[in-house]
Amino acid sequence: MTVNETFEQLVLEADLNSPAPEVEPARQAWFLARAREIVQRRSQAAGRKLTCRVETFGCQMNARDSEKIIGILRSAGFEEAASEDADFLVYNTCTVRDNADQRVFGRLGRAGHLKKNREGMKIAVCGCMVQEKTNVEKIQKSYRFVDLIFGTHNLYRFPEYLSACLESEGMVIEIWDRADRIVEALPTARKYPFKSGTNITFGCNNFCSYCIVPYVRGRERSRQPVEILRECERLAADGVVEIMLLGQNVNSYGKDLDISCTFADLLTEVCKIEGIRRVRFMTPHPKDLSDDVIRAVRDNEKIARHIHLPLQSGSDRILKRMNRRYTKEQYIDLALKIRREIPDVSITTDIIVGFPGENDDDIDDTIDVVRRVGFDNAFTFIYSKRAGTPAAKMPDQVPEAEKNRMFNRVLAAVQETAHGRADRLTGRIMEALAEEVNVKDSRYITARLSNNMLVHVPGDPSMIGKMLQVRLDECRGFYFFGTVVGE
Ligand code: 5AD
Ligand code: SF4
């Protein structure tokens, strides 16, 4: 766990006989101290440690938020449980597509049953889904056993809500429409000891017409470069070798700051940190991925040879209605420039199929881009109507059966082009970060190449977290089997 020592000091110094301070982060430190007392008392009464579990849905941002939530729960004295049958259960939700919402409601229903058999169990729901009023109303009405609901902007106040929720019986609900500040310094528990994400911006200003993110994550805010660099240095000192810089549109990093620091500048600075061996970033928007960033990747061996560049559609007509602010040819030019400038780079993408008004001619254009760029991998999504977004009000919504049919066309093209792209690397020796024991065969370790592809090598758990030299012996479509030839 990365414990921020200054914050821990504030927790230890908190005077619980006086009222909670008004200033942050001292206020949260005070509530964390109070939560610790309650958890300790209950653990003693129960004769065992209290347990917690955080279930995460959605993107890397949510994964990072969950690390913060777990960090706070552990710091309060909870131990992580292996299942949802835990004393404090959190659902960190996603609302980007409707099926994500439905999954959460299904899981919540089952959690309600668990609660009947576990005295004192608390259930919290947070994240993007609860930024939407209708979802909160649904929980209040049909899932009354939920104890705490909080949104994306006030995550830093989790210690305060945790303590309130442990002390009271009713439902604690606090959702904000916007963020009032970026609070640094709360504890985080990393999922992997050797790699970590770091937020560089929060929110999004792009308002793509299908997307709910700008409404639930709010306007774009950049963290100060010194805060990001300090965090990366702390992570490196704590054994992290790979950092992923996270933002909805990393290209616009720094534009809202009063000092001059572009995303390319930030990338270059992070690479200078001793101990950091690999730097990734997610996600650049094709409308403004600058030559500076391409150059920074090209010139800096530490930056991963992987660019995730969401296409969404290859049709100019649909791109315009999506408010993406680039054309098909501009996208192709950019992707081909990236391939020319950065040898061995892999380019992956996101595609939405079935956007309002979309027809087979538009799908032809999308497939044309897929073929001309030759994506290494593509995540294809069926358009999901999100209430409150401009696309939801467009009159020409596509029937489900049509969406499915067009989706299958795109999927076939994606599979056809992506398959075999990896094979060009067979026989090469490349650096790979050993991440975990292979889930299917424990005699193998799964490692990740700079271009984000996986390679399975014979080995043992002592290799995990190490950067290995691996020969790529055999390509199996999207991944390899290999042999370690050095460290
Ligand atoms: N329907 C389907 N897919 C969506 N995405 C975002 N909003 C929607 C939606 N309403 C996809 C985009 C984005 C990815 C994270 O999710 O492709 O890049
Ligand atoms: Fe959504 Fe577009 Fe912002 Fe990405 S850039 S989060 S798709 S609005």
Short mmCIF file of C-alpha atoms and ligand atoms in Angstrom, two decimals:
data_model
loop_
_atom_site.label_atom_id
_atom_site.label_comp_id
_atom_site.label_asym_id
_atom_site.label_seq_id
_atom_site.Cartn_x
_atom_site.Cartn_y
_atom_site.Cartn_z
CA MET A 1 0.00 0.00 0.00
CA THR A 2 1.25 3.49 -0.78
CA VAL A 3 0.67 5.39 2.41
CA ASN A 4 1.21 9.06 2.13
CA GLU A 5 3.23 9.72 5.25
CA THR A 6 1.98 13.27 5.73
CA PHE A 7 -1.61 12.06 5.56
CA GLU A 8 -0.91 9.20 7.97
CA GLN A 9 0.62 11.74 10.35
CA LEU A 10 -2.61 13.76 10.15
CA VAL A 11 -4.61 10.62 10.99
CA LEU A 12 -2.41 9.83 13.98
CA GLU A 13 -2.62 13.42 15.23
CA ALA A 14 -6.40 13.74 14.79
CA ASP A 15 -8.09 14.86 18.01
CA LEU A 16 -11.35 12.98 18.15
CA ASN A 17 -12.49 14.94 21.21
CA SER A 18 -12.69 18.11 19.13
CA PRO A 19 -15.00 18.59 16.16
CA ALA A 20 -13.75 17.56 12.70
CA PRO A 21 -11.55 20.24 11.10
CA GLU A 22 -13.01 22.14 8.13
CA VAL A 23 -9.85 22.11 6.00
CA GLU A 24 -8.82 19.27 3.69
CA PRO A 25 -7.16 16.84 3.83
CA ALA A 26 -7.09 17.19 7.67
CA ARG A 27 -10.87 16.70 7.73
CA GLN A 28 -10.68 13.33 5.96
CA ALA A 29 -7.78 12.30 8.19
CA TRP A 30 -9.98 13.01 11.23
CA PHE A 31 -12.81 10.87 9.86
CA LEU A 32 -10.40 8.09 8.96
CA ALA A 33 -9.16 8.10 12.57
CA ARG A 34 -12.77 7.85 13.72
CA ALA A 35 -13.52 5.01 11.28
CA ARG A 36 -10.43 3.20 12.60
CA GLU A 37 -11.79 3.35 16.14
CA ILE A 38 -15.16 1.97 15.12
CA VAL A 39 -13.65 -0.82 13.00
CA GLN A 40 -11.30 -1.78 15.81
CA ARG A 41 -14.15 -1.91 18.33
CA ARG A 42 -16.28 -4.06 16.04
CA SER A 43 -13.40 -6.37 15.18
CA GLN A 44 -12.79 -6.95 18.89
CA ALA A 45 -16.47 -7.64 19.51
CA ALA A 46 -16.60 -10.07 16.57
CA GLY A 47 -13.31 -11.73 17.50
CA ARG A 48 -12.05 -11.42 13.91
CA LYS A 49 -10.92 -8.80 11.43
CA LEU A 50 -13.68 -7.05 9.50
CA THR A 51 -13.51 -7.62 5.76
CA CYS A 52 -14.10 -5.44 2.71
CA ARG A 53 -14.55 -5.99 -1.00
CA VAL A 54 -14.59 -3.52 -3.89
CA GLU A 55 -16.15 -4.65 -7.18
CA THR A 56 -15.06 -2.53 -10.12
CA PHE A 57 -16.86 -1.99 -13.42
CA GLY A 58 -15.67 -0.03 -16.44
CA CYS A 59 -12.48 1.73 -17.39
CA GLN A 60 -8.96 2.31 -16.07
CA MET A 61 -10.14 5.46 -14.29
CA ASN A 62 -12.54 3.41 -12.23
CA ALA A 63 -9.86 0.82 -11.56
CA ARG A 64 -7.68 3.61 -10.18
CA ASP A 65 -10.54 5.02 -8.08
CA SER A 66 -11.08 1.54 -6.65
CA GLU A 67 -7.45 1.42 -5.56
CA LYS A 68 -8.12 4.62 -3.62
CA ILE A 69 -11.27 3.18 -2.03
CA ILE A 70 -9.46 -0.03 -1.03
CA GLY A 71 -6.55 2.06 0.29
CA ILE A 72 -8.92 3.94 2.59
CA LEU A 73 -10.76 0.79 3.71
CA ARG A 74 -7.49 -0.97 4.51
CA SER A 75 -6.22 2.07 6.31
CA ALA A 76 -9.45 2.04 8.37
CA GLY A 77 -8.63 -1.54 9.43
CA PHE A 78 -10.54 -3.73 6.99
CA GLU A 79 -8.96 -6.78 5.42
CA GLU A 80 -9.72 -7.60 1.80
CA ALA A 81 -12.12 -10.52 1.25
CA ALA A 82 -12.01 -12.92 -1.68
CA SER A 83 -15.71 -12.57 -2.46
CA GLU A 84 -18.64 -10.19 -2.13
CA ASP A 85 -19.59 -11.86 1.14
CA ALA A 86 -17.79 -9.15 3.13
CA ASP A 87 -18.54 -6.69 5.95
CA PHE A 88 -18.12 -3.64 3.72
CA LEU A 89 -19.01 -4.15 0.07
CA VAL A 90 -18.52 -1.41 -2.55
CA TYR A 91 -19.74 -1.38 -6.15
CA ASN A 92 -17.73 1.13 -8.17
CA THR A 93 -19.94 1.48 -11.21
CA CYS A 94 -19.74 2.44 -14.87
CA THR A 95 -22.54 3.87 -16.98
CA VAL A 96 -20.95 4.22 -20.41
CA ARG A 97 -23.29 1.59 -21.87
CA ASP A 98 -26.65 0.38 -20.64
CA ASN A 99 -25.55 -3.24 -20.10
CA ALA A 100 -23.04 -2.00 -17.48
CA ASP A 101 -25.95 -0.51 -15.48
CA GLN A 102 -27.96 -3.71 -15.78
CA ARG A 103 -25.07 -5.83 -14.54
CA VAL A 104 -24.71 -3.68 -11.43
CA PHE A 105 -28.42 -3.95 -10.60
CA GLY A 106 -28.20 -7.74 -10.99
CA ARG A 107 -25.23 -7.95 -8.66
CA LEU A 108 -26.82 -5.58 -6.15
CA GLY A 109 -29.87 -7.82 -5.95
CA ARG A 110 -27.66 -10.74 -4.97
CA ALA A 111 -25.74 -8.61 -2.47
CA GLY A 112 -29.07 -7.89 -0.73
CA HIS A 113 -29.41 -11.62 -0.03
CA LEU A 114 -25.88 -11.83 1.36
CA LYS A 115 -26.69 -8.97 3.72
CA LYS A 116 -29.55 -10.92 5.28
CA ASN A 117 -27.07 -13.48 6.55
CA ARG A 118 -24.29 -11.14 7.60
CA GLU A 119 -25.05 -8.92 10.57
CA GLY A 120 -23.77 -5.37 10.30
CA MET A 121 -22.88 -5.71 6.59
CA LYS A 122 -22.72 -2.39 4.75
CA ILE A 123 -23.21 -1.94 1.01
CA ALA A 124 -22.02 1.14 -0.91
CA VAL A 125 -22.57 2.13 -4.54
CA CYS A 126 -20.35 4.79 -6.12
CA GLY A 127 -18.93 5.79 -9.50
CA CYS A 128 -20.43 7.05 -12.74
CA MET A 129 -23.80 5.31 -12.55
CA VAL A 130 -24.94 7.18 -9.46
CA GLN A 131 -24.14 10.56 -11.02
CA GLU A 132 -27.43 9.94 -12.85
CA LYS A 133 -30.43 10.87 -10.78
CA THR A 134 -32.69 8.14 -12.12
CA ASN A 135 -30.27 5.46 -10.96
CA VAL A 136 -30.13 6.91 -7.44
CA GLU A 137 -33.92 7.02 -7.35
CA LYS A 138 -34.08 3.40 -8.47
CA ILE A 139 -31.70 2.35 -5.68
CA GLN A 140 -33.67 4.33 -3.10
CA LYS A 141 -36.88 2.70 -4.21
CA SER A 142 -35.95 -0.87 -5.04
CA TYR A 143 -32.63 -1.52 -3.27
CA ARG A 144 -33.34 -0.01 0.13
CA PHE A 145 -30.70 -2.17 1.82
CA VAL A 146 -27.94 0.00 0.28
CA ASP A 147 -26.20 2.01 3.02
CA LEU A 148 -24.10 4.53 1.11
CA ILE A 149 -24.20 6.22 -2.29
CA PHE A 150 -21.53 8.71 -3.35
CA GLY A 151 -20.47 10.12 -6.71
CA THR A 152 -17.30 10.61 -8.71
CA HIS A 153 -16.54 14.21 -7.67
CA ASN A 154 -16.49 13.63 -3.93
CA LEU A 155 -14.53 10.37 -3.77
CA TYR A 156 -11.91 12.14 -1.67
CA ARG A 157 -14.55 12.43 1.09
CA PHE A 158 -14.93 8.66 1.35
CA PRO A 159 -13.42 8.56 4.89
CA GLU A 160 -16.17 10.95 6.02
CA TYR A 161 -18.94 8.88 4.41
CA LEU A 162 -17.40 5.65 5.68
CA SER A 163 -17.45 6.89 9.22
CA ALA A 164 -21.04 8.23 8.88
CA CYS A 165 -22.19 4.97 7.38
CA LEU A 166 -20.56 2.85 10.12
CA GLU A 167 -22.28 4.97 12.77
CA SER A 168 -25.76 5.32 11.33
CA GLU A 169 -28.48 3.02 10.12
CA GLY A 170 -30.12 5.04 7.31
CA MET A 171 -28.92 5.46 3.72
CA VAL A 172 -26.10 8.03 3.38
CA ILE A 173 -26.31 9.75 -0.02
CA GLU A 174 -24.05 12.45 -1.36
CA ILE A 175 -23.67 13.24 -5.04
CA TRP A 176 -22.12 16.42 -6.37
CA ASP A 177 -22.69 17.95 -9.80
CA ARG A 178 -19.11 19.07 -10.10
CA ALA A 179 -15.73 18.78 -8.42
CA ASP A 180 -14.69 21.54 -6.04
CA ARG A 181 -11.02 20.61 -5.97
CA ILE A 182 -8.45 17.92 -6.61
CA VAL A 183 -7.47 16.46 -3.25
CA GLU A 184 -4.13 14.70 -3.19
CA ALA A 185 -2.61 12.58 -0.47
CA LEU A 186 -5.19 9.96 0.49
CA PRO A 187 -3.92 6.38 0.79
CA THR A 188 -4.18 3.96 -2.16
CA ALA A 189 -3.82 0.18 -2.32
CA ARG A 190 -2.34 -0.91 -5.62
CA LYS A 191 -3.66 -4.02 -7.28
CA TYR A 192 -0.20 -4.82 -8.63
CA PRO A 193 2.93 -3.92 -6.63
CA PHE A 194 4.96 -3.32 -9.81
CA LYS A 195 2.61 -1.21 -11.93
CA SER A 196 0.22 1.62 -11.32
CA GLY A 197 -2.07 4.10 -13.02
CA THR A 198 -1.84 7.80 -12.26
CA ASN A 199 -4.55 10.30 -13.08
CA ILE A 200 -3.29 13.28 -15.02
CA THR A 201 -6.66 14.79 -15.89
CA PHE A 202 -10.16 14.24 -14.60
CA GLY A 203 -13.33 14.76 -16.67
CA CYS A 204 -13.81 15.53 -20.34
CA ASN A 205 -14.74 18.62 -22.39
CA ASN A 206 -15.29 16.93 -25.73
CA PHE A 207 -18.98 16.11 -25.59
CA CYS A 208 -19.02 13.38 -28.22
CA SER A 209 -22.75 13.19 -28.85
CA TYR A 210 -23.17 9.55 -27.71
CA CYS A 211 -21.11 9.82 -24.55
CA ILE A 212 -22.28 10.22 -20.96
CA VAL A 213 -18.77 10.77 -19.54
CA PRO A 214 -18.73 14.61 -19.66
CA TYR A 215 -22.00 14.61 -17.69
CA VAL A 216 -20.90 12.16 -15.01
CA ARG A 217 -17.21 13.02 -14.71
CA GLY A 218 -17.59 16.76 -15.28
CA ARG A 219 -15.31 19.32 -16.91
CA GLU A 220 -11.70 18.59 -17.60
CA ARG A 221 -9.22 19.37 -14.82
CA SER A 222 -5.47 18.74 -15.00
CA ARG A 223 -3.43 17.82 -11.97
CA GLN A 224 -0.36 19.96 -11.34
CA PRO A 225 2.75 18.44 -12.98
CA VAL A 226 4.66 18.55 -9.69
CA GLU A 227 1.94 16.52 -7.98
CA ILE A 228 2.00 13.91 -10.77
CA LEU A 229 5.79 13.71 -10.79
CA ARG A 230 5.94 13.49 -7.00
CA GLU A 231 3.43 10.65 -7.06
CA CYS A 232 5.39 8.82 -9.79
CA GLU A 233 8.61 9.23 -7.79
CA ARG A 234 6.91 7.84 -4.71
CA LEU A 235 5.58 4.91 -6.74
CA ALA A 236 9.02 4.22 -8.23
CA ALA A 237 10.55 4.26 -4.75
CA ASP A 238 7.90 1.75 -3.75
CA GLY A 239 8.86 -0.72 -6.48
CA VAL A 240 6.65 0.37 -9.37
CA VAL A 241 8.35 -0.07 -12.76
CA GLU A 242 5.42 0.71 -15.07
CA ILE A 243 3.20 3.78 -14.91
CA MET A 244 0.05 4.44 -16.92
CA LEU A 245 -0.91 8.10 -17.27
CA LEU A 246 -4.69 8.30 -17.26
CA GLY A 247 -7.09 10.86 -18.69
CA GLN A 248 -10.20 10.94 -20.90
CA ASN A 249 -8.19 12.93 -23.42
CA VAL A 250 -4.55 13.04 -22.42
CA ASN A 251 -3.65 15.40 -25.31
CA SER A 252 -5.38 18.28 -23.64
CA TYR A 253 -3.34 17.84 -20.46
CA GLY A 254 -2.15 21.16 -19.06
CA LYS A 255 -4.36 23.42 -21.17
CA ASP A 256 -6.27 24.53 -18.08
CA LEU A 257 -3.16 25.11 -15.94
CA ASP A 258 -1.60 28.52 -15.39
CA ILE A 259 1.87 27.17 -16.13
CA SER A 260 3.04 25.85 -19.48
CA CYS A 261 3.29 22.05 -19.52
CA THR A 262 2.03 20.01 -22.47
CA PHE A 263 1.31 16.30 -22.44
CA ALA A 264 4.55 15.69 -24.39
CA ASP A 265 6.48 17.64 -21.70
CA LEU A 266 4.86 15.60 -18.97
CA LEU A 267 5.63 12.30 -20.72
CA THR A 268 9.27 13.28 -21.10
CA GLU A 269 9.54 14.25 -17.43
CA VAL A 270 7.95 11.03 -16.19
CA CYS A 271 10.45 9.04 -18.28
CA LYS A 272 13.32 10.73 -16.44
CA ILE A 273 12.30 9.21 -13.10
CA GLU A 274 14.77 6.61 -11.99
CA GLY A 275 13.26 3.17 -11.53
CA ILE A 276 10.41 3.75 -13.99
CA ARG A 277 11.09 1.37 -16.88
CA ARG A 278 7.89 1.75 -18.89
CA VAL A 279 5.32 4.50 -19.37
CA ARG A 280 1.89 4.03 -20.92
CA PHE A 281 -0.93 6.46 -21.52
CA MET A 282 -4.66 6.24 -22.11
CA THR A 283 -6.49 7.80 -24.01
CA PRO A 284 -5.42 10.23 -26.73
CA HIS A 285 -8.13 11.77 -28.94
CA PRO A 286 -7.36 11.61 -32.68
CA LYS A 287 -8.46 15.23 -33.19
CA ASP A 288 -5.44 16.66 -31.39
CA LEU A 289 -2.71 14.04 -31.01
CA SER A 290 0.29 16.29 -31.66
CA ASP A 291 3.53 15.59 -33.49
CA ASP A 292 5.29 16.40 -30.21
CA VAL A 293 3.65 13.41 -28.55
CA ILE A 294 4.48 11.11 -31.48
CA ARG A 295 8.08 12.35 -31.32
CA ALA A 296 8.21 11.86 -27.56
CA VAL A 297 7.12 8.24 -27.98
CA ARG A 298 9.53 7.66 -30.86
CA ASP A 299 12.52 9.12 -29.05
CA ASN A 300 11.92 7.59 -25.68
CA GLU A 301 12.45 3.87 -25.33
CA LYS A 302 10.62 3.86 -22.02
CA ILE A 303 7.32 4.87 -23.59
CA ALA A 304 5.29 1.85 -24.61
CA ARG A 305 5.02 1.07 -28.32
CA HIS A 306 1.26 1.12 -28.09
CA ILE A 307 -1.25 3.80 -29.00
CA HIS A 308 -4.92 3.32 -28.31
CA LEU A 309 -6.61 5.67 -30.75
CA PRO A 310 -10.41 5.47 -30.63
CA LEU A 311 -11.88 5.66 -34.15
CA GLN A 312 -15.57 5.27 -33.19
CA SER A 313 -16.61 5.42 -36.87
CA GLY A 314 -15.00 5.59 -40.30
CA SER A 315 -17.87 7.50 -41.89
CA ASP A 316 -17.49 11.27 -42.20
CA ARG A 317 -21.23 11.72 -41.91
CA ILE A 318 -21.42 9.73 -38.66
CA LEU A 319 -18.21 11.25 -37.28
CA LYS A 320 -19.79 14.68 -37.72
CA ARG A 321 -22.96 13.64 -35.94
CA MET A 322 -20.81 12.08 -33.20
CA ASN A 323 -19.04 15.46 -32.82
CA ARG A 324 -15.63 13.79 -33.13
CA ARG A 325 -14.03 16.66 -35.03
CA TYR A 326 -11.92 14.65 -37.49
CA THR A 327 -12.61 13.00 -40.84
CA LYS A 328 -11.95 9.49 -42.04
CA GLU A 329 -8.92 10.57 -44.08
CA GLN A 330 -7.49 12.66 -41.23
CA TYR A 331 -7.71 9.63 -38.96
CA ILE A 332 -6.03 7.35 -41.50
CA ASP A 333 -3.24 9.91 -42.13
CA LEU A 334 -2.61 10.15 -38.41
CA ALA A 335 -2.56 6.39 -37.87
CA LEU A 336 -0.20 5.85 -40.82
CA LYS A 337 2.07 8.65 -39.57
CA ILE A 338 2.24 6.93 -36.18
CA ARG A 339 3.16 3.64 -37.88
CA ARG A 340 5.83 5.37 -39.98
CA GLU A 341 7.38 7.27 -37.09
CA ILE A 342 7.27 4.59 -34.41
CA PRO A 343 8.57 1.21 -35.58
CA ASP A 344 6.87 -1.82 -33.98
CA VAL A 345 4.04 0.29 -32.59
CA SER A 346 0.72 -1.40 -32.11
CA ILE A 347 -2.39 0.65 -32.74
CA THR A 348 -5.66 -0.38 -31.12
CA THR A 349 -9.03 1.27 -31.26
CA ASP A 350 -12.65 1.55 -30.12
CA ILE A 351 -15.51 1.38 -32.62
CA ILE A 352 -19.20 2.05 -32.04
CA VAL A 353 -21.70 0.37 -34.34
CA GLY A 354 -25.37 1.29 -34.72
CA PHE A 355 -25.16 5.01 -34.01
CA PRO A 356 -28.40 6.84 -34.97
CA GLY A 357 -28.78 7.06 -38.74
CA GLU A 358 -25.96 4.62 -39.44
CA ASN A 359 -26.39 2.36 -42.47
CA ASP A 360 -24.34 -0.17 -44.46
CA ASP A 361 -22.56 2.55 -46.45
CA ASP A 362 -21.22 3.98 -43.19
CA ILE A 363 -20.16 0.52 -42.07
CA ASP A 364 -18.31 0.11 -45.39
CA ASP A 365 -16.31 3.23 -44.50
CA THR A 366 -15.53 1.90 -41.02
CA ILE A 367 -14.38 -1.42 -42.47
CA ASP A 368 -12.25 0.47 -44.99
CA VAL A 369 -10.41 2.21 -42.12
CA VAL A 370 -10.02 -1.08 -40.28
CA ARG A 371 -8.37 -2.61 -43.37
CA ARG A 372 -6.21 0.39 -44.28
CA VAL A 373 -4.89 0.97 -40.77
CA GLY A 374 -4.68 -2.71 -39.84
CA PHE A 375 -5.49 -2.39 -36.16
CA ASP A 376 -3.66 -4.71 -33.83
CA ASN A 377 -6.85 -4.99 -31.82
CA ALA A 378 -10.21 -3.26 -31.74
CA PHE A 379 -12.95 -3.10 -29.13
CA THR A 380 -16.26 -2.97 -30.97
CA PHE A 381 -19.34 -1.78 -29.11
CA ILE A 382 -23.00 -1.72 -30.05
CA TYR A 383 -24.31 1.84 -29.68
CA SER A 384 -26.15 2.25 -26.41
CA LYS A 385 -28.56 5.12 -25.96
CA ARG A 386 -27.64 7.22 -22.92
CA ALA A 387 -30.36 9.52 -21.60
CA GLY A 388 -29.29 13.16 -21.55
CA THR A 389 -26.83 12.90 -24.45
CA PRO A 390 -27.60 14.60 -27.81
CA ALA A 391 -27.51 11.28 -29.71
CA ALA A 392 -30.27 9.87 -27.53
CA LYS A 393 -32.62 12.52 -28.94
CA MET A 394 -31.75 11.85 -32.59
CA PRO A 395 -34.88 10.59 -34.36
CA ASP A 396 -33.28 7.90 -36.53
CA GLN A 397 -32.33 5.32 -33.87
CA VAL A 398 -31.29 2.01 -35.45
CA PRO A 399 -33.36 -1.11 -34.62
CA GLU A 400 -31.56 -3.70 -32.43
CA ALA A 401 -31.53 -6.40 -35.13
CA GLU A 402 -29.89 -3.98 -37.60
CA LYS A 403 -27.30 -2.95 -35.03
CA ASN A 404 -26.43 -6.60 -34.39
CA ARG A 405 -26.12 -7.36 -38.08
CA MET A 406 -23.83 -4.38 -38.73
CA PHE A 407 -21.84 -5.20 -35.58
CA ASN A 408 -21.11 -8.68 -36.94
CA ARG A 409 -19.84 -7.18 -40.20
CA VAL A 410 -17.38 -4.93 -38.36
CA LEU A 411 -16.32 -7.68 -35.99
CA ALA A 412 -15.48 -10.02 -38.89
CA ALA A 413 -13.32 -7.32 -40.52
CA VAL A 414 -11.54 -6.57 -37.24
CA GLN A 415 -10.78 -10.22 -36.58
CA GLU A 416 -9.57 -10.77 -40.13
CA THR A 417 -7.08 -7.87 -40.01
CA ALA A 418 -5.91 -8.19 -36.41
CA HIS A 419 -5.28 -11.89 -36.76
CA GLY A 420 -1.80 -12.43 -38.07
CA ARG A 421 -0.58 -8.89 -37.29
CA ALA A 422 1.20 -10.22 -34.24
CA ASP A 423 2.95 -12.89 -36.28
CA ARG A 424 5.37 -10.32 -37.74
CA LEU A 425 7.15 -10.33 -34.37
CA THR A 426 7.66 -14.12 -34.12
CA GLY A 427 11.31 -14.98 -33.49
CA ARG A 428 12.16 -11.53 -32.08
CA ILE A 429 13.62 -10.97 -28.62
CA MET A 430 11.66 -8.30 -26.76
CA GLU A 431 11.32 -6.87 -23.28
CA ALA A 432 8.31 -8.13 -21.32
CA LEU A 433 7.06 -7.31 -17.83
CA ALA A 434 6.10 -10.48 -15.93
CA GLU A 435 2.65 -9.78 -14.50
CA GLU A 436 1.04 -12.92 -13.13
CA VAL A 437 0.88 -16.68 -13.01
CA ASN A 438 -0.93 -17.90 -16.12
CA VAL A 439 -4.57 -18.43 -15.21
CA LYS A 440 -4.87 -21.68 -17.18
CA ASP A 441 -1.50 -23.30 -16.49
CA SER A 442 0.46 -22.40 -13.37
CA ARG A 443 3.74 -23.57 -14.91
CA TYR A 444 3.63 -20.45 -17.07
CA ILE A 445 3.99 -16.76 -16.27
CA THR A 446 2.11 -14.17 -18.31
CA ALA A 447 4.16 -11.16 -19.32
CA ARG A 448 3.27 -8.00 -21.25
CA LEU A 449 5.27 -6.61 -24.16
CA SER A 450 5.76 -2.91 -24.64
CA ASN A 451 3.15 -3.05 -27.44
CA ASN A 452 0.62 -4.42 -24.90
CA MET A 453 0.57 -7.97 -26.32
CA LEU A 454 0.89 -10.90 -23.94
CA VAL A 455 3.52 -13.62 -23.96
CA HIS A 456 3.38 -16.77 -21.83
CA VAL A 457 6.73 -18.13 -20.67
CA PRO A 458 7.65 -21.16 -18.57
CA GLY A 459 8.54 -19.82 -15.13
CA ASP A 460 7.60 -19.34 -11.50
CA PRO A 461 6.04 -16.62 -9.34
CA SER A 462 9.45 -15.24 -8.29
CA MET A 463 9.64 -13.67 -11.76
CA ILE A 464 6.55 -11.49 -11.24
CA GLY A 465 7.30 -7.77 -11.44
CA LYS A 466 10.55 -8.30 -13.35
CA MET A 467 11.35 -6.93 -16.77
CA LEU A 468 12.50 -9.95 -18.82
CA GLN A 469 14.11 -10.47 -22.21
CA VAL A 470 11.82 -12.91 -23.97
CA ARG A 471 12.12 -14.70 -27.30
CA LEU A 472 8.73 -14.86 -29.04
CA ASP A 473 8.70 -18.48 -30.20
CA GLU A 474 5.16 -19.04 -31.33
CA CYS A 475 2.32 -16.71 -32.27
CA ARG A 476 -1.20 -17.78 -31.35
CA GLY A 477 -3.15 -15.00 -33.04
CA PHE A 478 -3.24 -12.26 -30.43
CA TYR A 479 -0.60 -13.62 -28.03
CA PHE A 480 2.67 -15.58 -27.93
CA PHE A 481 4.41 -18.44 -26.25
CA GLY A 482 8.02 -17.58 -25.54
CA THR A 483 11.21 -18.32 -23.64
CA VAL A 484 13.07 -16.13 -21.21
CA VAL A 485 16.57 -15.43 -22.52
CA GLY A 486 17.69 -12.84 -19.99
CA GLU A 487 16.73 -10.10 -17.54
N1 5AD B 1 -22.57 3.37 -26.71
C1 5AD B 1 -21.63 2.46 -27.07
N2 5AD B 1 -20.32 2.63 -26.83
C2 5AD B 1 -19.94 3.76 -26.20
N3 5AD B 1 -18.73 4.21 -25.83
C3 5AD B 1 -18.89 5.39 -25.21
N4 5AD B 1 -20.18 5.74 -25.17
C4 5AD B 1 -20.86 4.73 -25.79
C5 5AD B 1 -22.24 4.51 -26.08
N5 5AD B 1 -23.19 5.38 -25.73
C6 5AD B 1 -17.49 3.50 -26.13
C7 5AD B 1 -16.55 4.36 -26.98
C8 5AD B 1 -15.45 4.71 -26.02
C9 5AD B 1 -15.43 3.51 -25.11
C10 5AD B 1 -14.77 3.71 -23.81
O1 5AD B 1 -16.81 3.22 -24.93
O2 5AD B 1 -16.06 3.55 -28.04
O3 5AD B 1 -14.21 4.93 -26.67
FE1 SF4 B 2 -16.65 10.42 -24.11
FE2 SF4 B 2 -15.65 11.64 -26.28
FE3 SF4 B 2 -14.88 12.45 -23.81
FE4 SF4 B 2 -14.07 10.06 -24.75
S1 SF4 B 2 -13.55 12.08 -25.61
S2 SF4 B 2 -14.90 10.49 -22.69
S3 SF4 B 2 -15.83 9.39 -25.96
S4 SF4 B 2 -16.94 12.60 -24.67
#
